[in-house]
mmCIF file of C-alpha atoms in Angstrom:
data_model
loop_
_atom_site.group_PDB
_atom_site.id
_atom_site.type_symbol
_atom_site.label_atom_id
_atom_site.label_comp_id
_atom_site.label_asym_id
_atom_site.label_seq_id
_atom_site.Cartn_x
_atom_site.Cartn_y
_atom_site.Cartn_z
ATOM 1 C CA MET A 1 143.701 39.997 22.989
ATOM 2 C CA THR A 2 146.382 38.351 20.910
ATOM 3 C CA THR A 3 146.136 35.841 18.266
ATOM 4 C CA PRO A 4 148.753 32.460 17.861
ATOM 5 C CA ALA A 5 150.326 34.869 14.591
ATOM 6 C CA SER A 6 150.286 38.538 16.253
ATOM 7 C CA HIS A 7 152.023 36.199 18.629
ATOM 8 C CA ARG A 8 154.494 34.823 16.380
ATOM 9 C CA ALA A 9 155.034 38.021 15.323
ATOM 10 C CA ALA A 10 155.371 39.896 17.399
ATOM 11 C CA ARG A 11 158.221 37.273 18.407
ATOM 12 C CA ALA A 12 159.961 37.385 14.466
ATOM 13 C CA PRO A 13 163.579 37.484 14.585
ATOM 14 C CA VAL A 14 163.999 40.041 11.905
ATOM 15 C CA ARG A 15 162.321 42.447 14.095
ATOM 16 C CA GLN A 16 164.194 41.210 17.508
ATOM 17 C CA ALA A 17 167.464 41.979 15.353
ATOM 18 C CA ALA A 18 166.703 45.201 14.803
ATOM 19 C CA LEU A 19 165.127 46.741 17.953
ATOM 20 C CA LEU A 20 168.041 44.977 19.400
ATOM 21 C CA LEU A 21 170.621 47.042 16.280
ATOM 22 C CA GLY A 22 168.499 50.028 16.939
ATOM 23 C CA LEU A 23 169.009 49.740 20.946
ATOM 24 C CA VAL A 24 173.051 49.729 20.025
ATOM 25 C CA PHE A 25 173.261 52.324 17.840
ATOM 26 C CA LEU A 26 170.976 54.737 20.637
ATOM 27 C CA VAL A 27 172.765 53.617 23.283
ATOM 28 C CA VAL A 28 175.751 54.472 21.519
ATOM 29 C CA GLY A 29 175.322 57.456 20.305
ATOM 30 C CA VAL A 30 174.317 58.582 24.045
ATOM 31 C CA LEU A 31 177.864 57.232 24.684
ATOM 32 C CA GLY A 32 179.260 60.031 22.091
ATOM 33 C CA PHE A 33 178.212 63.114 24.420
ATOM 34 C CA ILE A 34 179.481 61.161 27.999
ATOM 35 C CA PRO A 35 183.410 62.214 29.134
ATOM 36 C CA GLY A 36 185.628 59.473 29.411
ATOM 37 C CA ILE A 37 183.386 56.721 26.872
ATOM 38 C CA THR A 38 184.607 59.563 24.903
ATOM 39 C CA THR A 39 188.135 60.206 25.193
ATOM 40 C CA ASP A 40 189.187 64.044 24.106
ATOM 41 C CA TYR A 41 186.131 64.971 25.013
ATOM 42 C CA GLY A 42 186.905 68.927 25.185
ATOM 43 C CA SER A 43 187.868 68.485 21.286
ATOM 44 C CA LEU A 44 184.363 67.375 20.488
ATOM 45 C CA GLU A 45 183.456 69.608 17.357
ATOM 46 C CA PHE A 46 179.694 69.286 15.594
ATOM 47 C CA ALA A 47 181.434 68.208 12.428
ATOM 48 C CA SER A 48 184.819 68.361 11.559
ATOM 49 C CA HIS A 49 187.517 65.178 10.859
ATOM 50 C CA GLU A 50 189.187 68.208 13.896
ATOM 51 C CA SER A 51 187.044 66.501 15.983
ATOM 52 C CA GLY A 52 189.270 64.155 18.402
ATOM 53 C CA ALA A 53 187.887 62.628 20.111
ATOM 54 C CA GLU A 54 187.085 59.199 20.269
ATOM 55 C CA LEU A 55 184.660 56.534 21.391
ATOM 56 C CA PHE A 56 185.878 53.879 24.026
ATOM 57 C CA GLY A 57 189.684 56.025 22.775
ATOM 58 C CA LEU A 58 189.579 54.316 19.167
ATOM 59 C CA PHE A 59 186.038 55.542 17.049
ATOM 60 C CA GLN A 60 186.328 59.359 15.659
ATOM 61 C CA VAL A 61 183.808 60.744 17.440
ATOM 62 C CA SER A 62 181.870 64.580 16.429
ATOM 63 C CA ILE A 63 178.473 65.609 18.222
ATOM 64 C CA LEU A 64 177.261 64.930 14.067
ATOM 65 C CA HIS A 65 178.243 61.409 14.104
ATOM 66 C CA ASN A 66 176.500 60.881 17.804
ATOM 67 C CA LEU A 67 173.484 62.372 16.341
ATOM 68 C CA VAL A 68 173.413 59.952 13.184
ATOM 69 C CA HIS A 69 173.405 56.898 15.523
ATOM 70 C CA LEU A 70 170.720 58.438 18.234
ATOM 71 C CA GLY A 71 168.753 58.777 14.456
ATOM 72 C CA TYR A 72 169.501 55.169 13.058
ATOM 73 C CA GLY A 73 169.023 53.846 16.623
ATOM 74 C CA LEU A 74 165.462 55.520 17.027
ATOM 75 C CA ALA A 75 164.492 54.140 13.440
ATOM 76 C CA GLY A 76 165.258 51.442 13.597
ATOM 77 C CA LEU A 77 163.240 51.227 17.267
ATOM 78 C CA MET A 78 160.044 52.375 15.778
ATOM 79 C CA LEU A 79 161.389 49.749 11.578
ATOM 80 C CA ALA A 80 161.187 47.138 14.301
ATOM 81 C CA GLY A 81 157.639 47.516 14.951
ATOM 82 C CA THR A 82 156.835 45.485 11.681
ATOM 83 C CA ALA A 83 158.497 42.571 10.229
ATOM 84 C CA ALA A 84 158.642 44.026 7.059
ATOM 85 C CA GLY A 85 160.069 46.988 8.153
ATOM 86 C CA ALA A 86 162.743 45.642 10.841
ATOM 87 C CA TYR A 87 163.572 43.464 6.799
ATOM 88 C CA SER A 88 164.022 47.538 5.287
ATOM 89 C CA TYR A 89 165.619 49.286 8.000
ATOM 90 C CA LEU A 90 168.269 45.838 7.729
ATOM 91 C CA LEU A 91 169.722 45.784 4.601
ATOM 92 C CA VAL A 92 168.549 49.793 3.227
ATOM 93 C CA GLY A 93 170.414 50.309 6.239
ATOM 94 C CA GLY A 94 173.824 48.020 5.941
ATOM 95 C CA ALA A 95 173.932 48.775 2.522
ATOM 96 C CA VAL A 96 173.668 52.597 4.041
ATOM 97 C CA TYR A 97 176.767 51.680 5.828
ATOM 98 C CA LEU A 98 179.037 49.811 3.486
ATOM 99 C CA VAL A 99 178.423 52.811 0.976
ATOM 100 C CA LEU A 100 179.851 54.815 4.325
ATOM 101 C CA TRP A 101 182.340 52.156 4.337
ATOM 102 C CA VAL A 102 183.538 53.297 0.736
ATOM 103 C CA TYR A 103 184.003 56.488 1.604
ATOM 104 C CA GLY A 104 185.027 56.573 4.582
ATOM 105 C CA LEU A 105 188.279 55.193 2.613
ATOM 106 C CA SER A 106 188.091 57.214 -0.600
ATOM 107 C CA VAL A 107 188.565 60.140 2.051
ATOM 108 C CA GLY A 108 191.398 61.069 3.551
ATOM 109 C CA HIS A 109 190.978 61.013 7.467
ATOM 110 C CA ASP A 110 192.207 64.914 7.694
ATOM 111 C CA SER A 111 190.539 66.120 4.132
ATOM 112 C CA ASP A 112 187.645 67.972 4.522
ATOM 113 C CA ALA A 113 185.208 65.915 2.793
ATOM 114 C CA ASN A 114 185.259 63.386 5.901
ATOM 115 C CA PHE A 115 182.483 65.886 7.819
ATOM 116 C CA VAL A 116 181.619 62.487 10.110
ATOM 117 C CA PRO A 117 184.536 62.002 11.054
ATOM 118 C CA LEU A 118 185.826 58.860 10.325
ATOM 119 C CA ASN A 119 188.835 57.065 11.557
ATOM 120 C CA THR A 120 190.033 53.477 10.254
ATOM 121 C CA ALA A 121 188.491 52.187 13.070
ATOM 122 C CA ASP A 122 184.429 53.408 12.264
ATOM 123 C CA ASP A 123 185.319 52.082 8.363
ATOM 124 C CA TRP A 124 186.043 48.789 9.388
ATOM 125 C CA LEU A 125 183.362 48.485 12.087
ATOM 126 C CA HIS A 126 180.751 50.544 9.067
ATOM 127 C CA PHE A 127 181.984 46.725 7.031
ATOM 128 C CA VAL A 128 181.520 44.371 9.974
ATOM 129 C CA LEU A 129 178.043 46.510 10.560
ATOM 130 C CA GLY A 130 176.898 46.665 7.322
ATOM 131 C CA ILE A 131 177.745 42.946 6.612
ATOM 132 C CA ALA A 132 176.117 41.607 9.116
ATOM 133 C CA MET A 133 173.516 43.958 9.335
ATOM 134 C CA ILE A 134 172.199 43.295 4.585
ATOM 135 C CA GLY A 135 172.243 39.287 6.983
ATOM 136 C CA LEU A 136 170.810 39.680 8.985
ATOM 137 C CA ALA A 137 168.572 41.573 7.164
ATOM 138 C CA LEU A 138 168.158 38.295 4.461
ATOM 139 C CA ALA A 139 168.991 35.451 6.803
ATOM 140 C CA LEU A 140 165.700 36.461 9.452
ATOM 141 C CA GLY A 141 164.046 37.828 5.866
ATOM 142 C CA ARG A 142 163.239 34.491 4.025
ATOM 143 C CA ARG A 143 161.157 33.582 6.676
ATOM 144 C CA ARG A 144 157.790 32.690 6.490
ATOM 145 C CA GLY A 145 156.036 36.421 6.383
ATOM 146 C CA ALA A 146 158.327 37.844 8.176
ATOM 147 C CA ARG A 147 158.277 40.421 5.158
ATOM 148 C CA THR A 148 154.684 41.041 4.589
ATOM 149 C CA ASP A 149 154.022 41.411 8.142
ATOM 150 C CA ALA A 150 151.319 44.608 8.402
ATOM 151 C CA ARG A 151 151.855 44.741 11.627
#
């Protein structure tokens, strides 16, 4: 039997945001393995700047890059189980994306250090994701009890 408090917690916006982002990351991870949606699929490498595959013909991907998206998606689904977990997922995940943005801008796209790989479109998407995730954590995590919900 659900109580009014647990019913409200189940609908916590911070949890919904983490769940939605988790689902999006899962879908993106799967799409990265589908020829046609990922252009130049035959040049998909495990982890290398030489991977010529691009999701939607825009975002450079590799097997590792796709696996990271899948992992991020699974983490979002698991951490959306509680408001505190969802808040942490959005805040820490957003910070990781901002670090990845700085990393992408710092290493040359043809450098061996660009092992994920990342291109300019990836770099700026990471910036937007980082800002959006942190913004969602701060905006939605301020609601009463959002960070202390034990469910």
